[in-house]
Tab-separated table of C-alpha atoms and ligand atoms in Angstrom:
chain	number	residue	atom	x	y	z
O	14	UNK	CA	-103.235	-113.678	-107.093
O	15	UNK	CA	-106.103	-114.956	-104.967
O	16	UNK	CA	-108.472	-112.940	-107.130
O	17	UNK	CA	-107.091	-114.932	-110.050
O	18	UNK	CA	-107.915	-118.181	-108.307
O	19	UNK	CA	-104.510	-119.078	-106.913
O	20	UNK	CA	-105.505	-121.028	-103.830
O	21	UNK	CA	-103.385	-121.550	-100.708
O	22	UNK	CA	-101.911	-124.692	-102.165
O	23	UNK	CA	-100.961	-122.908	-105.422
O	24	UNK	CA	-99.449	-120.009	-103.514
O	25	UNK	CA	-97.402	-122.390	-101.408
O	26	UNK	CA	-95.940	-123.970	-104.533
O	27	UNK	CA	-95.500	-120.708	-106.442
O	28	UNK	CA	-93.537	-119.141	-103.611
O	29	UNK	CA	-91.676	-122.249	-102.551
O	30	UNK	CA	-88.509	-121.081	-104.263
O	31	UNK	CA	-88.422	-117.328	-103.949
O	32	UNK	CA	-87.581	-115.762	-107.307
O	33	UNK	CA	-88.224	-112.201	-106.161
O	34	UNK	CA	-85.169	-110.147	-105.212
O	35	UNK	CA	-85.245	-108.377	-101.852
O	36	UNK	CA	-85.476	-105.030	-103.598
O	37	UNK	CA	-88.642	-105.993	-105.499
O	38	UNK	CA	-91.692	-103.919	-104.695
O	39	UNK	CA	-95.032	-103.388	-106.363
O	40	UNK	CA	-96.261	-99.835	-106.484
O	41	UNK	CA	-99.946	-98.887	-106.378
O	42	UNK	CA	-101.328	-98.782	-109.893
O	43	UNK	CA	-98.569	-100.957	-111.310
O	44	UNK	CA	-99.694	-103.097	-114.214
O	45	UNK	CA	-99.455	-106.820	-114.272
O	46	UNK	CA	-100.413	-109.213	-117.021
O	47	UNK	CA	-102.614	-112.240	-116.970
O	48	UNK	CA	-102.420	-114.909	-119.658
O	49	UNK	CA	-104.181	-118.165	-120.108
O	50	UNK	CA	-102.301	-120.483	-122.426
O	51	UNK	CA	-103.934	-123.870	-122.896
O	52	UNK	CA	-104.969	-124.235	-119.305
O	53	UNK	CA	-101.740	-122.753	-117.928
O	54	UNK	CA	-102.816	-119.626	-116.133
O	55	UNK	CA	-99.992	-117.063	-115.794
O	56	UNK	CA	-99.573	-113.807	-113.909
O	57	UNK	CA	-96.564	-111.683	-114.839
O	58	UNK	CA	-95.106	-108.776	-112.878
O	59	UNK	CA	-92.457	-106.465	-114.278
O	60	UNK	CA	-89.617	-105.352	-112.037
O	61	UNK	CA	-89.369	-101.598	-112.442
O	62	UNK	CA	-85.847	-101.518	-110.990
O	63	UNK	CA	-84.301	-104.162	-113.193
O	64	UNK	CA	-84.880	-105.615	-116.625
O	65	UNK	CA	-86.670	-108.710	-115.368
O	66	UNK	CA	-90.179	-109.964	-115.095
O	67	UNK	CA	-91.531	-112.607	-112.779
O	68	UNK	CA	-94.122	-115.166	-113.715
O	69	UNK	CA	-96.349	-117.133	-111.385
O	70	UNK	CA	-98.428	-119.877	-112.963
O	71	UNK	CA	-100.944	-122.513	-112.046
O	72	UNK	CA	-102.327	-125.479	-113.957
O	73	UNK	CA	-104.802	-127.786	-112.304
O	74	UNK	CA	-103.513	-128.285	-108.790
O	75	UNK	CA	-99.851	-127.520	-109.519
O	76	UNK	CA	-98.160	-124.097	-109.566
O	77	UNK	CA	-94.716	-122.544	-109.934
O	78	UNK	CA	-92.732	-119.483	-110.817
O	79	UNK	CA	-89.953	-118.319	-113.114
O	80	UNK	CA	-87.811	-115.315	-114.002
O	81	UNK	CA	-88.102	-114.030	-117.563
O	82	UNK	CA	-86.018	-111.534	-119.516
O	83	UNK	CA	-88.566	-109.320	-121.240
O	84	UNK	CA	-88.079	-108.460	-124.857
O	85	UNK	CA	-88.237	-104.687	-124.562
O	86	UNK	CA	-88.574	-102.330	-127.447
O	87	UNK	CA	-87.292	-98.875	-126.513
O	88	UNK	CA	-88.523	-95.637	-127.988
O	89	UNK	CA	-87.370	-92.155	-127.043
O	90	UNK	CA	-89.941	-89.627	-125.938
O	91	UNK	CA	-89.094	-85.947	-126.299
O	92	UNK	CA	-90.787	-83.445	-124.035
O	93	UNK	CA	-90.825	-79.654	-124.074
O	94	UNK	CA	-92.569	-77.619	-121.434
O	95	UNK	CA	-92.613	-74.621	-119.132
O	96	UNK	CA	-92.285	-74.614	-115.383
O	97	UNK	CA	-95.635	-73.751	-113.834
O	98	UNK	CA	-95.766	-74.460	-110.125
O	99	UNK	CA	-92.958	-76.817	-109.214
O	100	UNK	CA	-90.592	-78.390	-111.707
O	101	UNK	CA	-91.695	-81.855	-110.597
O	102	UNK	CA	-95.400	-81.210	-111.289
O	103	UNK	CA	-94.514	-79.523	-114.587
O	104	UNK	CA	-92.606	-82.597	-115.718
O	105	UNK	CA	-95.350	-84.928	-114.470
O	106	UNK	CA	-97.774	-83.248	-116.872
O	107	UNK	CA	-95.829	-84.922	-119.676
O	108	UNK	CA	-94.287	-87.986	-118.070
O	109	UNK	CA	-96.229	-90.166	-115.659
O	110	UNK	CA	-93.331	-91.246	-113.486
O	111	UNK	CA	-91.891	-89.307	-110.569
O	112	UNK	CA	-88.551	-91.078	-110.939
O	113	UNK	CA	-88.043	-89.363	-114.296
O	114	UNK	CA	-88.715	-85.996	-112.695
O	115	UNK	CA	-86.269	-86.750	-109.872
O	116	UNK	CA	-83.709	-87.876	-112.405
O	117	UNK	CA	-84.122	-84.543	-114.150
O	118	UNK	CA	-83.214	-82.808	-110.887
O	119	UNK	CA	-80.243	-85.193	-110.497
O	120	UNK	CA	-78.880	-84.056	-113.855
O	121	UNK	CA	-78.180	-80.617	-112.407
O	122	UNK	CA	-77.640	-81.464	-108.767
O	123	UNK	CA	-73.883	-80.839	-108.633
O	124	UNK	CA	-74.173	-77.315	-109.981
O	125	UNK	CA	-77.649	-75.977	-109.338
O	126	UNK	CA	-80.408	-76.241	-106.817
O	127	UNK	CA	-83.389	-76.329	-109.143
O	128	UNK	CA	-85.881	-76.147	-106.292
O	129	UNK	CA	-84.617	-72.681	-105.464
O	130	UNK	CA	-83.114	-71.331	-108.640
O	131	UNK	CA	-85.843	-71.846	-111.251
O	132	UNK	CA	-88.067	-69.004	-112.338
O	133	UNK	CA	-91.736	-69.348	-113.169
O	134	UNK	CA	-92.215	-70.034	-116.864
O	135	UNK	CA	-88.659	-71.332	-117.358
O	136	UNK	CA	-88.612	-73.698	-120.299
O	137	UNK	CA	-87.307	-77.222	-120.104
O	138	UNK	CA	-86.713	-80.125	-122.461
O	139	UNK	CA	-86.028	-83.761	-121.877
O	140	UNK	CA	-85.581	-87.032	-123.696
O	141	UNK	CA	-86.476	-90.218	-121.909
O	142	UNK	CA	-86.594	-93.888	-122.848
O	143	UNK	CA	-89.934	-95.670	-122.849
O	144	UNK	CA	-89.931	-99.450	-122.730
O	145	UNK	CA	-92.593	-101.543	-124.391
O	146	UNK	CA	-93.158	-105.241	-124.570
O	147	UNK	CA	-95.352	-106.221	-127.465
O	148	UNK	CA	-97.761	-103.285	-127.604
O	149	UNK	CA	-97.843	-102.575	-123.880
O	150	UNK	CA	-96.006	-99.653	-122.327
O	151	UNK	CA	-94.198	-101.120	-119.322
O	152	UNK	CA	-91.987	-98.435	-117.876
O	153	UNK	CA	-89.735	-95.466	-118.422
O	154	UNK	CA	-86.037	-96.130	-118.893
O	155	UNK	CA	-83.145	-93.727	-118.530
O	156	UNK	CA	-83.394	-89.976	-118.837
O	157	UNK	CA	-81.031	-89.314	-121.742
O	158	UNK	CA	-81.113	-85.568	-122.033
O	159	UNK	CA	-82.165	-82.669	-119.830
O	160	UNK	CA	-82.219	-78.981	-120.569
O	161	UNK	CA	-83.549	-76.050	-118.570
O	162	UNK	CA	-83.307	-72.274	-118.478
O	163	UNK	CA	-81.806	-71.156	-115.195
O	164	UNK	CA	-82.014	-67.398	-114.714
O	165	UNK	CA	-81.959	-66.854	-118.460
O	166	UNK	CA	-79.085	-69.253	-119.064
O	167	UNK	CA	-79.731	-72.386	-121.092
O	168	UNK	CA	-78.136	-75.358	-119.299
O	169	UNK	CA	-77.912	-78.803	-120.890
O	170	UNK	CA	-76.987	-82.220	-119.571
O	171	UNK	CA	-76.517	-85.447	-121.443
O	172	UNK	CA	-76.572	-88.854	-119.786
O	173	UNK	CA	-73.516	-91.081	-120.080
O	174	UNK	CA	-74.041	-94.676	-119.109
O	175	UNK	CA	-71.487	-96.698	-117.135
O	176	UNK	CA	-71.476	-100.455	-116.578
O	177	UNK	CA	-72.657	-99.765	-113.026
O	178	UNK	CA	-74.448	-96.454	-113.247
O	179	UNK	CA	-74.041	-93.244	-115.140
O	180	UNK	CA	-73.599	-89.490	-114.908
O	181	UNK	CA	-74.966	-86.380	-116.495
O	182	UNK	CA	-72.379	-84.395	-118.402
O	183	UNK	CA	-72.136	-80.979	-119.907
O	184	UNK	CA	-70.053	-80.028	-122.933
O	185	UNK	CA	-68.983	-76.755	-121.364
O	186	UNK	CA	-67.916	-78.297	-118.139
O	187	UNK	CA	-66.289	-76.023	-115.614
O	188	UNK	CA	-65.626	-78.441	-112.808
O	189	UNK	CA	-61.906	-78.768	-113.452
O	190	UNK	CA	-61.096	-76.784	-110.344
O	191	UNK	CA	-62.877	-79.350	-108.193
O	192	UNK	CA	-60.307	-81.627	-106.545
O	193	UNK	CA	-62.333	-84.828	-106.212
O	194	UNK	CA	-64.207	-87.319	-108.359
O	195	UNK	CA	-67.564	-88.695	-107.349
O	196	UNK	CA	-67.446	-91.515	-104.753
O	197	UNK	CA	-70.260	-93.368	-106.532
O	198	UNK	CA	-71.565	-93.866	-110.029
O	199	UNK	CA	-74.998	-92.320	-109.766
O	200	UNK	CA	-75.669	-88.903	-108.387
O	201	UNK	CA	-79.025	-88.942	-106.660
O	202	UNK	CA	-78.724	-87.024	-103.431
O	203	UNK	CA	-81.153	-87.938	-100.716
O	204	UNK	CA	-79.786	-85.342	-98.286
O	205	UNK	CA	-77.677	-82.284	-98.888
O	206	UNK	CA	-75.175	-80.576	-96.628
O	207	UNK	CA	-77.037	-78.278	-94.269
O	208	UNK	CA	-76.789	-76.830	-90.795
O	209	UNK	CA	-80.522	-77.334	-90.255
O	210	UNK	CA	-82.172	-80.636	-90.961
O	211	UNK	CA	-84.776	-82.625	-89.124
O	212	UNK	CA	-83.143	-85.885	-88.162
O	213	UNK	CA	-84.912	-88.787	-89.927
O	214	UNK	CA	-84.811	-91.074	-86.886
O	215	UNK	CA	-84.655	-88.894	-83.805
O	216	UNK	CA	-86.873	-86.113	-85.160
O	217	UNK	CA	-85.014	-83.101	-83.792
O	218	UNK	CA	-83.199	-80.505	-85.859
O	219	UNK	CA	-79.615	-81.499	-86.380
O	220	UNK	CA	-77.053	-80.346	-88.897
O	221	UNK	CA	-76.253	-82.725	-91.731
O	222	UNK	CA	-72.581	-82.156	-92.446
O	223	UNK	CA	-72.275	-84.351	-95.488
O	224	UNK	CA	-73.886	-85.411	-98.701
O	225	UNK	CA	-76.040	-88.554	-98.921
O	226	UNK	CA	-75.815	-90.547	-102.115
O	227	UNK	CA	-78.837	-92.713	-102.666
O	228	UNK	CA	-77.469	-95.942	-104.134
O	229	UNK	CA	-78.511	-99.562	-104.389
O	230	UNK	CA	-77.120	-101.870	-101.753
O	231	UNK	CA	-73.857	-103.352	-102.945
O	232	UNK	CA	-72.931	-100.492	-105.292
O	233	UNK	CA	-69.211	-99.751	-105.371
O	234	UNK	CA	-67.877	-96.882	-103.285
O	235	UNK	CA	-64.744	-95.254	-104.720
O	236	UNK	CA	-61.909	-93.200	-103.263
O	237	UNK	CA	-62.523	-89.664	-104.540
O	238	UNK	CA	-58.786	-89.067	-104.950
O	239	UNK	CA	-55.536	-90.767	-104.025
O	240	UNK	CA	-54.534	-90.601	-100.384
O	241	UNK	CA	-53.754	-92.447	-97.194
O	242	UNK	CA	-56.349	-94.253	-95.098
O	243	UNK	CA	-56.407	-92.484	-91.743
O	244	UNK	CA	-58.964	-94.757	-90.132
O	245	UNK	CA	-61.333	-97.499	-91.155
O	246	UNK	CA	-63.523	-99.959	-89.308
O	247	UNK	CA	-66.917	-99.951	-87.698
O	248	UNK	CA	-68.638	-97.804	-85.119
O	249	UNK	CA	-72.180	-97.391	-83.827
O	250	UNK	CA	-73.175	-94.263	-85.722
O	251	UNK	CA	-71.158	-94.481	-88.931
O	252	UNK	CA	-71.379	-98.235	-89.363
O	253	UNK	CA	-68.570	-99.445	-91.606
O	254	UNK	CA	-66.552	-96.376	-92.485
O	255	UNK	CA	-63.371	-95.144	-94.128
O	256	UNK	CA	-61.518	-91.861	-93.660
O	257	UNK	CA	-58.872	-90.838	-96.187
O	258	UNK	CA	-56.382	-87.983	-96.007
O	259	UNK	CA	-55.477	-86.548	-99.396
O	260	UNK	CA	-52.361	-84.751	-100.544
O	261	UNK	CA	-54.162	-81.406	-100.612
O	262	UNK	CA	-54.800	-81.787	-96.868
O	263	UNK	CA	-58.520	-82.481	-97.256
O	264	UNK	CA	-60.064	-85.553	-95.650
O	265	UNK	CA	-62.886	-87.601	-97.141
O	266	UNK	CA	-65.360	-89.684	-95.098
O	267	UNK	CA	-67.459	-92.650	-96.270
O	268	UNK	CA	-70.076	-94.021	-93.865
O	269	UNK	CA	-72.700	-96.809	-93.627
O	270	UNK	CA	-70.934	-99.222	-95.995
O	271	UNK	CA	-72.221	-102.758	-96.132
O	272	UNK	CA	-68.675	-104.068	-96.324
O	273	UNK	CA	-65.159	-102.714	-96.552
O	274	UNK	CA	-62.584	-104.032	-98.988
O	275	UNK	CA	-60.819	-106.683	-96.934
O	276	UNK	CA	-57.409	-105.969	-98.466
O	277	UNK	CA	-57.370	-102.434	-97.020
O	278	UNK	CA	-56.299	-101.228	-93.585
O	279	UNK	CA	-55.461	-97.963	-91.877
O	280	UNK	CA	-52.158	-96.559	-93.123
O	281	UNK	CA	-52.552	-97.933	-96.675
O	282	UNK	CA	-52.406	-95.697	-99.704
O	283	UNK	CA	-55.312	-95.831	-102.114
O	284	UNK	CA	-55.534	-94.666	-105.706
O	285	UNK	CA	-58.158	-92.390	-107.121
O	286	UNK	CA	-61.183	-94.480	-108.080
O	287	UNK	CA	-60.086	-97.476	-106.028
O	288	UNK	CA	-62.999	-99.449	-104.587
O	289	UNK	CA	-63.205	-98.972	-100.802
O	290	UNK	CA	-66.216	-101.184	-100.232
O	291	UNK	CA	-69.896	-101.695	-100.999
O	292	UNK	CA	-72.824	-99.430	-100.302
O	293	UNK	CA	-75.067	-100.453	-97.427
O	294	UNK	CA	-76.947	-99.331	-94.353
O	295	UNK	CA	-74.801	-100.027	-91.314
O	296	UNK	CA	-74.791	-97.738	-88.265
O	297	UNK	CA	-77.521	-95.091	-87.871
O	298	UNK	CA	-79.275	-95.636	-91.162
O	299	UNK	CA	-82.794	-96.306	-92.427
O	300	UNK	CA	-82.170	-96.961	-96.137
O	301	UNK	CA	-79.003	-97.922	-98.051
O	302	UNK	CA	-76.997	-94.806	-98.841
O	303	UNK	CA	-73.507	-93.414	-98.681
O	304	UNK	CA	-72.953	-90.598	-96.236
O	305	UNK	CA	-70.036	-88.753	-97.789
O	306	UNK	CA	-68.267	-85.868	-96.067
O	307	UNK	CA	-65.213	-83.690	-96.545
O	308	UNK	CA	-63.210	-82.047	-93.810
O	309	UNK	CA	-61.038	-79.047	-94.504
O	310	UNK	CA	-58.757	-77.699	-91.784
O	311	UNK	CA	-60.722	-79.614	-89.147
O	312	UNK	CA	-64.175	-78.479	-90.292
O	313	UNK	CA	-66.783	-80.204	-92.430
O	314	UNK	CA	-67.468	-78.359	-95.670
O	315	UNK	CA	-70.158	-78.823	-98.323
O	316	UNK	CA	-68.877	-81.735	-100.473
O	317	UNK	CA	-70.981	-80.782	-103.473
O	318	UNK	CA	-68.569	-77.946	-104.233
O	319	UNK	CA	-65.543	-80.245	-104.202
O	320	UNK	CA	-66.714	-83.121	-106.335
O	321	UNK	CA	-66.800	-83.460	-110.103
O	322	UNK	CA	-69.979	-85.201	-111.165
O	323	UNK	CA	-68.281	-87.052	-113.985
O	324	UNK	CA	-65.656	-89.678	-113.134
O	325	UNK	CA	-63.214	-89.004	-115.986
O	326	UNK	CA	-60.685	-91.245	-114.304
O	327	UNK	CA	-62.696	-94.262	-115.334
O	328	UNK	CA	-61.754	-94.458	-118.969
O	329	UNK	CA	-64.238	-97.072	-120.117
O	330	UNK	CA	-66.963	-94.507	-119.624
O	331	UNK	CA	-65.444	-92.078	-122.041
O	332	UNK	CA	-65.625	-94.699	-124.775
O	333	UNK	CA	-69.312	-95.193	-124.202
O	334	UNK	CA	-69.879	-91.448	-124.311
O	335	UNK	CA	-68.168	-91.229	-127.698
O	336	UNK	CA	-70.297	-94.082	-128.982
O	337	UNK	CA	-73.443	-92.261	-127.912
O	338	UNK	CA	-72.267	-89.135	-129.677
O	339	UNK	CA	-72.215	-90.837	-133.039
O	340	UNK	CA	-75.851	-91.837	-133.027
C	421	ZN	ZN1	-75.758	-88.359	-94.301
């Protein structure tokens, strides 16, 4: 902004009321737009995580800021390619955004480990939204479709949008034998269940006996099935946590929540899909996420094998899926 002649006085005024959300970040290479309309000099930044843009302006010696809803035009880009090197770099040859490549991995994350299971030359397809304002490409939107050959088998996933997230679904789903529904709406895993992981804070190798869901702060955390709250509260490592015992004898653990639903207490029964609290970063935590774990007969087991990726219990989602089908 200084390069565009916003002086200290302008900056003071422009940032007097902070319009930027805490989560806002500029990434290197991110575009911004400069407009000069009849002496009003404007700089506009697009928020890549939400559908907002932020304007800072100056005119003479005064300055200010405002939030704008961009008028996006969305087109769908279709990509077909082959995996040469890693899947991520293969996707990046067609799509210039790592998030899209990560999202592609997310689409299969409950059933496959694409980092390990893909063969060289495997073909993939995807459809992704691209958002434009006027003639300018601003950002990629949601990954709508993902397809990849895994050991000769063609596997497809379609994105279903929820009011607060979404999931990737498969027509030939075979997750019915999984007892639990997902504890959160999106399914980006930042850490998988493993007996060997370098601890992000302390640095030494330590098992990670749960599954980390990367979620925005404040996202709802749901009970994966009905059951009785064994314990809930706050401790140093887990932060705000809940432990539920289910009818099948399994226990589910939810750690690092920002807040717990104040109407709940130990001993209460909860329904499947009931909100337990909000995602956060309490306890030993560096970035908002849900640490989710399952205990079976006193031992932690890999949750990924117990959880359905698609929350069928939340009926409003099914409607939206049907609507998408018609297009
Ligand atoms: Zn964890």
